[in-house]
Amino acid sequence: MELVQFFGADRVVTFMLLFARLSGLIVFFPFYSHNQIPLTVKTALVFVLCVIFYPVATVSTNSINFLVVEILGEVLLGLAAGLLLNILFAALSLAGEQISMIMGFSMATVLDPQSGTNSPIIANIINYLALLTFLAFDGHHILLLFYAHSLKFIPLGDYMLGENVIMYITNQVVNLFIFGFTLSFPILALSLLSDLIFGMLMKTMPQFNLLVVGYPIKITIAFCVLIAVLAGIMQIFSKLALGILNDMPSLFFN
C-alpha cells in the first residue's frame, strides 16, 4: 500500500516533468548531445540525474495542469539555453570553413559526428579542440550546476520564454558571423597577401608555375599561421563560453 502511495499521480507528474527538463541537457547541449554517445547511455544518465535531483524538485502551484504543454515548456528551457552555446560552436565551424576554403581544402570533407553532416577537415579539428577546451574548464559540470539551480528558481512546469532570452539569442546570432570572420582573419589576410605576391611574380616572371609552386607555399603559410593562432582562438572561445555560462542564470532565473 505504501509503495502504491509512493508512486502516486503527483509523484509521477513530478518525475515526468523533471525527466523532460533534464532531457534538454542531453538533447541540446554540447558534449552531452554528441551523436557518438549511445542513446541508451544518454537515457540512463537522464534517469540517474532524475533520481539525484528528485528530492529538490518542486512542481509549480501556478501550472496550467496540462501535462503536454508543461513538458514542452521544460524542453524549451533546454532548447533556449543550449542554443546559446551551440551558436558559439557554429561560429567556430564558420571560421573553419573559411580557413579550409582559403587553404584549398574545401573539398576535403569528413563526416562530423556531432552534426551528422560532412564538414571541412579544418572545421572538424577546430571543433574538436573547442570541445576539449570546453571540458578543460569544466563546462559540462557548470551545465549540471545550472540545471540544479534551475530547480530552485524555476519550479517544474512554470518556465516561460522571456523577452530578455530572445534578445540575447538574437544578439548572439548577429555576432556569429563577426566572431567567425574575426577568428579566420589572420589566415585570410596572409592568404590575400600571398595572392598579391604571387600575382606580382607572375607579371615579372611569366614562367612561374602558380599551380605547382604557389599552392603548396600557400597551404604551408596557412598551416603555420593556424598553428600560431590556434591557442589564441581557443582562449577567445573559452572566454566567450564562460561569459555565456555566467550570463545564463541571470537570463533564465529572473
Coordinates of C-alpha atoms in Angstrom, one line a residue:
M1 CA 0.0 0.0 0.0
E2 CA 2.9 2.4 0.9
L3 CA 4.5 1.6 -2.5
V4 CA 1.3 2.4 -4.3
Q5 CA 1.1 5.7 -2.5
F6 CA 4.7 6.4 -3.2
F7 CA 4.0 6.1 -7.0
G8 CA 1.0 8.4 -6.8
A9 CA -0.1 10.6 -9.6
D10 CA 1.6 13.7 -8.2
R11 CA 5.0 12.0 -7.9
V12 CA 4.7 10.5 -11.4
V13 CA 3.9 14.0 -12.9
T14 CA 6.9 15.5 -11.0
F15 CA 9.2 12.8 -12.3
M16 CA 8.0 13.2 -15.9
L17 CA 8.5 17.0 -15.8
L18 CA 11.9 16.5 -14.2
F19 CA 12.8 13.9 -16.9
A20 CA 11.7 16.4 -19.6
R21 CA 13.8 19.2 -18.2
L22 CA 16.9 17.1 -17.8
S23 CA 16.4 15.6 -21.3
G24 CA 17.1 19.1 -22.6
L25 CA 20.6 18.7 -21.2
I26 CA 21.2 15.6 -23.3
V27 CA 19.5 16.8 -26.5
F28 CA 20.6 20.4 -26.9
F29 CA 23.9 21.0 -25.0
P30 CA 27.4 20.4 -26.4
F31 CA 29.2 17.2 -25.3
Y32 CA 26.1 15.7 -23.8
S33 CA 24.3 15.7 -27.2
H34 CA 27.2 14.2 -29.1
N35 CA 26.0 11.6 -31.6
Q36 CA 28.8 9.2 -30.7
I37 CA 27.3 8.7 -27.2
P38 CA 24.8 5.8 -27.5
L39 CA 21.2 6.7 -26.8
T40 CA 20.9 4.1 -24.1
V41 CA 23.8 5.8 -22.2
K42 CA 22.1 9.2 -22.6
T43 CA 18.8 7.8 -21.3
A44 CA 20.5 6.1 -18.4
L45 CA 22.3 9.4 -17.5
V46 CA 19.0 11.3 -17.5
F47 CA 17.4 8.7 -15.3
V48 CA 20.2 8.8 -12.8
L49 CA 20.1 12.6 -12.7
C50 CA 16.3 12.5 -12.2
V51 CA 16.9 10.2 -9.2
I52 CA 19.5 12.6 -7.8
F53 CA 17.6 15.8 -8.3
Y54 CA 14.1 14.4 -7.4
P55 CA 14.3 15.4 -3.7
V56 CA 14.8 19.1 -4.5
A57 CA 12.3 19.2 -7.4
T58 CA 9.0 21.0 -6.9
V59 CA 6.0 21.4 -9.2
S60 CA 4.7 24.9 -9.6
T61 CA 1.4 25.7 -8.0
N62 CA 0.6 28.1 -10.8
S63 CA 0.8 25.4 -13.5
I64 CA -1.9 25.1 -16.1
N65 CA -2.5 21.5 -15.3
F66 CA -2.0 20.5 -18.9
L67 CA 0.9 18.0 -18.9
V68 CA 1.8 18.2 -22.6
V69 CA 2.2 22.0 -22.6
E70 CA 4.2 21.8 -19.3
I71 CA 6.5 19.2 -20.8
L72 CA 7.1 21.3 -23.9
G73 CA 7.9 24.3 -21.6
E74 CA 10.6 22.2 -19.9
V75 CA 12.1 21.1 -23.2
L76 CA 12.0 24.8 -24.3
L77 CA 14.2 25.7 -21.3
G78 CA 16.9 23.3 -22.6
L79 CA 16.5 24.4 -26.2
A80 CA 16.9 28.1 -25.4
A81 CA 19.9 27.6 -23.0
G82 CA 21.6 25.1 -25.4
L83 CA 21.2 27.3 -28.3
L84 CA 23.4 29.9 -26.7
L85 CA 26.4 27.6 -26.6
N86 CA 25.6 26.0 -30.0
I87 CA 25.8 29.4 -31.7
L88 CA 29.3 29.7 -30.3
F89 CA 30.3 26.3 -31.7
A90 CA 28.6 27.3 -35.0
A91 CA 30.9 30.4 -35.2
L92 CA 33.9 28.2 -34.9
S93 CA 32.6 25.9 -37.7
L94 CA 32.1 29.0 -39.9
A95 CA 35.7 30.1 -39.2
G96 CA 36.9 26.6 -40.0
E97 CA 35.0 26.6 -43.3
Q98 CA 36.5 29.9 -44.3
I99 CA 40.0 28.8 -43.4
S100 CA 39.5 25.5 -45.4
M101 CA 38.3 27.4 -48.4
I102 CA 41.4 29.7 -48.3
M103 CA 43.7 26.7 -48.0
G104 CA 42.1 24.9 -50.8
F105 CA 40.7 22.2 -48.6
S106 CA 37.0 22.9 -49.2
M107 CA 36.6 19.6 -51.0
A108 CA 38.5 17.7 -48.2
T109 CA 35.4 17.0 -46.1
V110 CA 34.9 14.4 -43.4
L111 CA 31.8 13.2 -41.5
D112 CA 31.2 15.4 -38.5
P113 CA 29.9 13.0 -35.7
Q114 CA 28.4 15.9 -33.8
S115 CA 26.1 17.2 -36.6
G116 CA 26.0 14.1 -38.8
T117 CA 26.9 16.1 -41.9
N118 CA 30.1 16.5 -44.0
S119 CA 32.2 19.4 -43.0
P120 CA 35.8 20.6 -43.9
I121 CA 38.5 18.9 -42.1
I122 CA 39.9 22.1 -40.6
A123 CA 36.5 22.9 -39.2
N124 CA 36.3 19.5 -37.6
I125 CA 39.7 19.9 -36.0
I126 CA 38.8 23.3 -34.5
N127 CA 35.5 22.0 -33.2
Y128 CA 37.2 19.0 -31.5
L129 CA 39.7 21.3 -29.9
A130 CA 36.9 23.6 -28.8
L131 CA 35.1 20.7 -27.2
L132 CA 38.2 19.6 -25.4
T133 CA 38.7 23.2 -24.2
F134 CA 35.0 23.2 -23.0
L135 CA 35.7 20.1 -20.9
A136 CA 39.0 21.5 -19.7
F137 CA 37.3 24.4 -17.8
D138 CA 34.6 22.1 -16.5
G139 CA 31.9 23.4 -18.8
H140 CA 30.0 20.1 -18.5
H141 CA 29.9 20.4 -14.7
I142 CA 28.8 24.0 -14.9
L143 CA 25.8 22.9 -17.0
L144 CA 24.8 20.4 -14.3
L145 CA 25.0 23.1 -11.7
F146 CA 22.8 25.3 -14.0
Y147 CA 20.1 22.6 -14.0
A148 CA 20.5 22.0 -10.3
H149 CA 19.9 25.8 -9.6
S150 CA 17.0 25.9 -12.1
L151 CA 15.1 23.5 -9.9
K152 CA 15.4 26.0 -7.1
F153 CA 14.5 29.2 -9.0
I154 CA 12.1 27.7 -11.7
P155 CA 9.6 25.2 -10.4
L156 CA 8.7 22.4 -12.8
G157 CA 6.0 23.3 -15.2
D158 CA 6.5 27.1 -14.7
Y159 CA 9.0 28.1 -17.3
M160 CA 8.1 30.8 -19.9
L161 CA 10.5 32.0 -22.5
G162 CA 11.3 35.6 -21.6
E163 CA 12.0 38.6 -23.9
N164 CA 15.5 39.0 -22.5
V165 CA 16.4 35.5 -23.6
I166 CA 15.1 36.1 -27.1
M167 CA 17.1 39.4 -27.4
Y168 CA 20.2 37.7 -26.1
I169 CA 19.9 34.9 -28.6
T170 CA 19.3 37.4 -31.4
N171 CA 22.5 39.3 -30.5
Q172 CA 24.5 36.1 -30.4
V173 CA 23.3 35.2 -33.9
V174 CA 24.3 38.6 -35.2
N175 CA 27.7 38.2 -33.5
L176 CA 28.2 34.7 -35.0
F177 CA 29.3 36.0 -38.4
I178 CA 31.5 38.7 -36.9
F179 CA 33.1 36.2 -34.5
G180 CA 33.7 33.7 -37.2
F181 CA 35.3 36.2 -39.6
T182 CA 37.5 37.6 -36.7
L183 CA 38.9 34.2 -35.9
S184 CA 39.7 33.4 -39.5
F185 CA 41.0 36.9 -40.3
P186 CA 44.8 36.3 -39.8
I187 CA 44.8 33.4 -42.3
L188 CA 42.5 35.3 -44.7
A189 CA 44.8 38.4 -44.6
L190 CA 48.0 36.4 -45.1
S191 CA 46.4 34.4 -47.9
L192 CA 45.4 37.6 -49.7
L193 CA 48.9 39.0 -49.2
S194 CA 50.4 35.8 -50.7
D195 CA 48.0 36.0 -53.7
L196 CA 49.2 39.6 -54.2
I197 CA 52.8 38.5 -54.1
F198 CA 52.1 35.6 -56.5
G199 CA 50.4 38.0 -58.9
M200 CA 53.5 40.2 -58.9
L201 CA 55.7 37.2 -59.5
M202 CA 53.5 36.1 -62.4
K203 CA 53.9 39.6 -64.0
T204 CA 57.7 39.7 -63.5
M205 CA 58.3 36.0 -64.2
P206 CA 55.7 34.6 -66.6
Q207 CA 57.4 31.2 -66.4
F208 CA 56.5 30.9 -62.7
N209 CA 54.0 28.0 -62.4
L210 CA 51.5 29.0 -59.8
L211 CA 49.7 25.6 -59.7
V212 CA 52.9 23.7 -59.0
V213 CA 54.7 26.1 -56.7
G214 CA 52.2 28.6 -55.4
Y215 CA 49.6 26.3 -53.8
P216 CA 52.0 24.3 -51.7
I217 CA 53.5 27.5 -50.4
K218 CA 50.1 29.0 -49.7
I219 CA 49.0 25.9 -47.8
T220 CA 52.2 25.9 -45.8
I221 CA 51.8 29.5 -44.8
A222 CA 48.2 28.9 -43.8
F223 CA 49.2 25.9 -41.6
C224 CA 51.9 27.9 -39.9
V225 CA 49.6 30.8 -39.2
L226 CA 46.9 28.4 -38.0
I227 CA 49.3 26.7 -35.5
A228 CA 50.4 30.1 -34.3
V229 CA 46.9 31.5 -33.6
L230 CA 45.1 28.3 -32.6
A231 CA 45.9 28.8 -28.9
G232 CA 44.5 32.3 -29.1
I233 CA 41.4 31.1 -30.8
M234 CA 40.8 28.6 -28.0
Q235 CA 41.4 31.3 -25.4
I236 CA 38.9 33.6 -27.0
F237 CA 36.4 30.7 -27.2
S238 CA 36.8 29.8 -23.5
K239 CA 36.3 33.4 -22.5
L240 CA 33.1 33.7 -24.6
A241 CA 31.8 30.3 -23.4
L242 CA 32.4 31.2 -19.7
G243 CA 30.7 34.5 -20.4
I244 CA 27.6 32.8 -21.7
L245 CA 27.6 30.3 -18.8
N246 CA 27.8 33.2 -16.3
D247 CA 25.0 35.0 -18.1
M248 CA 22.6 32.0 -18.2
P249 CA 21.5 32.2 -14.5
S250 CA 20.6 35.9 -14.8
L251 CA 18.8 35.3 -18.1
F252 CA 16.7 32.3 -17.0
F253 CA 16.3 32.8 -13.2
N254 CA 14.9 36.4 -13.2

